Coordinates of C-alpha atoms in Angstrom, one line a residue:
M1 CA -4.7 -7.6 -12.7
G2 CA -7.5 -5.0 -12.8
E3 CA -9.5 -7.0 -10.2
A4 CA -6.8 -6.9 -7.6
Q5 CA -6.1 -3.2 -8.1
D6 CA -9.8 -2.8 -7.5
Q7 CA -9.8 -4.9 -4.6
L8 CA -6.7 -2.7 -3.1
R9 CA -8.5 0.8 -3.6
A10 CA -11.8 -0.3 -2.3
V11 CA -9.9 -1.5 1.1
A12 CA -7.8 1.7 1.0
I13 CA -10.7 4.0 0.7
A14 CA -12.8 1.9 3.4
T15 CA -9.4 1.9 5.9
A16 CA -8.9 5.8 5.4
T17 CA -12.6 6.3 6.0
Q18 CA -12.3 4.4 9.4
L19 CA -9.1 6.0 10.3
R20 CA -10.8 9.6 9.8
E21 CA -13.7 8.3 11.9
R22 CA -11.5 7.3 14.7
G23 CA -9.6 10.6 14.7
I24 CA -6.4 9.2 13.8
A25 CA -3.9 11.7 12.7
P26 CA -1.8 10.9 9.8
E27 CA 1.9 11.5 9.4
S28 CA 3.9 13.3 6.9
L29 CA 5.1 11.9 3.6
G30 CA 8.3 13.5 2.1
E31 CA 10.4 13.1 -1.1
F32 CA 14.0 13.0 -0.9
V33 CA 15.7 15.5 -3.3
A34 CA 19.4 15.0 -4.2
P35 CA 22.0 17.8 -3.5
R36 CA 22.0 20.1 -6.6
R37 CA 24.9 22.0 -8.2
R38 CA 24.1 25.6 -8.7
L39 CA 26.1 28.7 -9.9
L40 CA 28.0 29.5 -6.7
G41 CA 27.8 26.1 -4.8
T42 CA 25.8 23.1 -4.0
R43 CA 22.2 23.1 -2.8
P44 CA 22.3 20.5 0.0
A45 CA 19.8 17.5 -0.1
R46 CA 16.6 17.9 1.5
I47 CA 13.3 16.1 2.0
E48 CA 10.2 18.0 0.9
P49 CA 6.7 17.6 1.8
V50 CA 4.4 15.7 -0.4
G51 CA 1.4 14.8 1.5
E52 CA 0.2 12.7 4.6
V53 CA -0.2 9.1 5.0
W54 CA -1.2 6.6 7.8
R55 CA 1.7 3.9 8.4
L56 CA 0.1 0.4 8.6
G57 CA 3.2 -1.6 9.2
V58 CA 4.9 -2.4 5.8
L59 CA 2.1 -0.3 4.0
L60 CA 1.3 3.5 3.9
L61 CA -2.1 4.8 3.4
R62 CA -2.3 8.1 1.6
A63 CA -4.7 10.5 3.3
S64 CA -5.7 12.6 0.5
E65 CA -8.4 11.5 -2.0
P66 CA -8.4 8.9 -3.6
A67 CA -6.7 7.0 -0.7
E68 CA -4.1 4.4 -2.0
F69 CA -1.9 2.2 -0.5
L70 CA 2.1 2.5 -0.9
G71 CA 4.6 0.2 0.1
A72 CA 6.5 1.7 3.3
G73 CA 10.0 3.2 2.6
P74 CA 12.4 4.6 5.1
S75 CA 11.0 6.7 8.2
L76 CA 12.7 9.5 10.4
R77 CA 11.7 12.1 12.8
A78 CA 13.0 15.6 11.8
H79 CA 15.8 16.7 13.8
E80 CA 18.3 19.7 13.6
P81 CA 21.5 17.8 14.6
P82 CA 23.8 18.8 17.2
P83 CA 27.2 20.4 16.5
I84 CA 29.1 17.3 16.9
L85 CA 32.5 17.1 15.6
G86 CA 32.8 13.7 15.1
Y87 CA 30.6 10.5 14.6
T88 CA 30.8 6.9 16.2
S89 CA 30.0 5.5 12.8
E90 CA 29.5 6.8 9.1
S91 CA 25.9 5.5 9.6
A92 CA 25.0 7.7 12.6
R93 CA 26.5 10.7 10.4
E94 CA 24.2 9.8 7.4
R95 CA 21.1 9.2 9.6
D96 CA 21.8 12.7 11.3
E97 CA 22.3 13.9 7.7
L98 CA 18.6 12.9 6.8
R99 CA 17.6 14.1 9.8
H100 CA 18.7 17.6 8.7
A101 CA 17.6 17.2 5.2
A102 CA 14.0 16.7 6.6
I103 CA 14.4 20.3 8.4
R104 CA 15.7 21.8 5.2
G105 CA 12.8 20.6 3.4
G106 CA 10.5 22.4 5.5
F107 CA 9.6 20.0 8.3
A108 CA 9.1 21.0 12.0
E109 CA 11.5 19.8 14.4
G110 CA 10.2 16.3 16.0
T111 CA 7.8 15.5 13.1
V112 CA 7.8 12.2 11.7
V113 CA 8.3 11.9 8.0
H114 CA 7.9 8.9 5.9
Y115 CA 10.0 9.1 2.5
D116 CA 10.5 7.4 -0.7
P117 CA 7.5 5.0 -0.6
T118 CA 7.0 2.2 -3.0
P119 CA 4.0 2.6 -5.5
L120 CA 1.7 -0.6 -5.9
D121 CA 1.1 -0.2 -9.3
T122 CA 1.5 -3.7 -10.6
L123 CA 0.4 -6.7 -8.3
D124 CA 1.7 -10.1 -9.1
A125 CA 3.0 -13.0 -7.1
S126 CA 6.4 -11.6 -6.9
S127 CA 5.5 -8.3 -6.1
R128 CA 6.2 -6.8 -2.5
P129 CA 5.0 -5.8 0.1
A130 CA 1.4 -6.4 -1.7
S131 CA 1.0 -9.6 -4.0
V132 CA -1.7 -11.6 -5.4
R133 CA -2.4 -15.2 -4.5
D134 CA -5.2 -17.1 -6.0
G135 CA -6.7 -13.9 -7.1
A136 CA -6.7 -12.3 -3.5
V137 CA -4.5 -9.4 -2.5
V138 CA -2.0 -10.5 0.3
V139 CA 0.5 -8.6 2.4
R140 CA 4.0 -9.9 2.7
W141 CA 4.3 -8.5 6.1
A142 CA 8.3 -9.2 6.8
P143 CA 11.4 -9.1 4.1
G144 CA 11.4 -13.0 4.3
C145 CA 7.8 -13.8 4.1
S146 CA 6.9 -16.2 1.4
L147 CA 3.7 -15.9 -0.9
Q148 CA 2.1 -18.6 1.3
Q149 CA 2.7 -17.2 4.5
A150 CA 1.3 -13.9 3.5
T151 CA -1.9 -12.4 5.1
L152 CA -4.9 -11.5 3.2
L153 CA -4.9 -7.7 2.8
E154 CA -8.3 -7.2 4.6
S155 CA -7.1 -9.3 7.8
Y156 CA -3.8 -7.4 7.9
V157 CA -5.3 -4.1 7.7
R158 CA -8.0 -4.8 10.3
E159 CA -5.2 -5.9 12.6
R160 CA -3.4 -2.9 12.1
L161 CA -6.2 -0.9 12.9
D162 CA -6.8 -2.6 16.1
L163 CA -3.2 -2.0 17.0
I164 CA -3.6 1.6 16.6
A165 CA -6.8 1.9 18.3
T166 CA -5.1 -0.2 21.4
A167 CA -2.3 2.4 21.4
R168 CA -4.6 5.2 21.5
M169 CA -6.1 4.1 24.9

């Protein structure tokens, strides 16, 4: 699979160069840190900064050198939750807690944070979101996307770059 990794790396470097040349600003990448027990209590969960990435659909592209693709994980906007006494659902409370965890981790209010990405260490026919089909790297752009429906990496990235450029106009 060395050839597939080389292809992935080459496209990542070329794409990062294009994004920098176009002046597209990267977004924040964070790492979730679970609550920790301490002597006098518990330190609450937080999302700490670990770098910057560009979001390209189901892929994240690390902005630091060397550029590399990661599988996109969850994302949120850092937010200090309002003093609400009750939530309409448990999931709403959990989302607010994650937004607040980003604030506790040091992100500014309103910052877009991507966290817990998937490394693309091994590529084969069963890996997601990037896979290998007939020796070429392909991207499964949706959860139910089969290997045959997957798009070639270069085509997928080119389309995402065009969408980003169009959105900036």
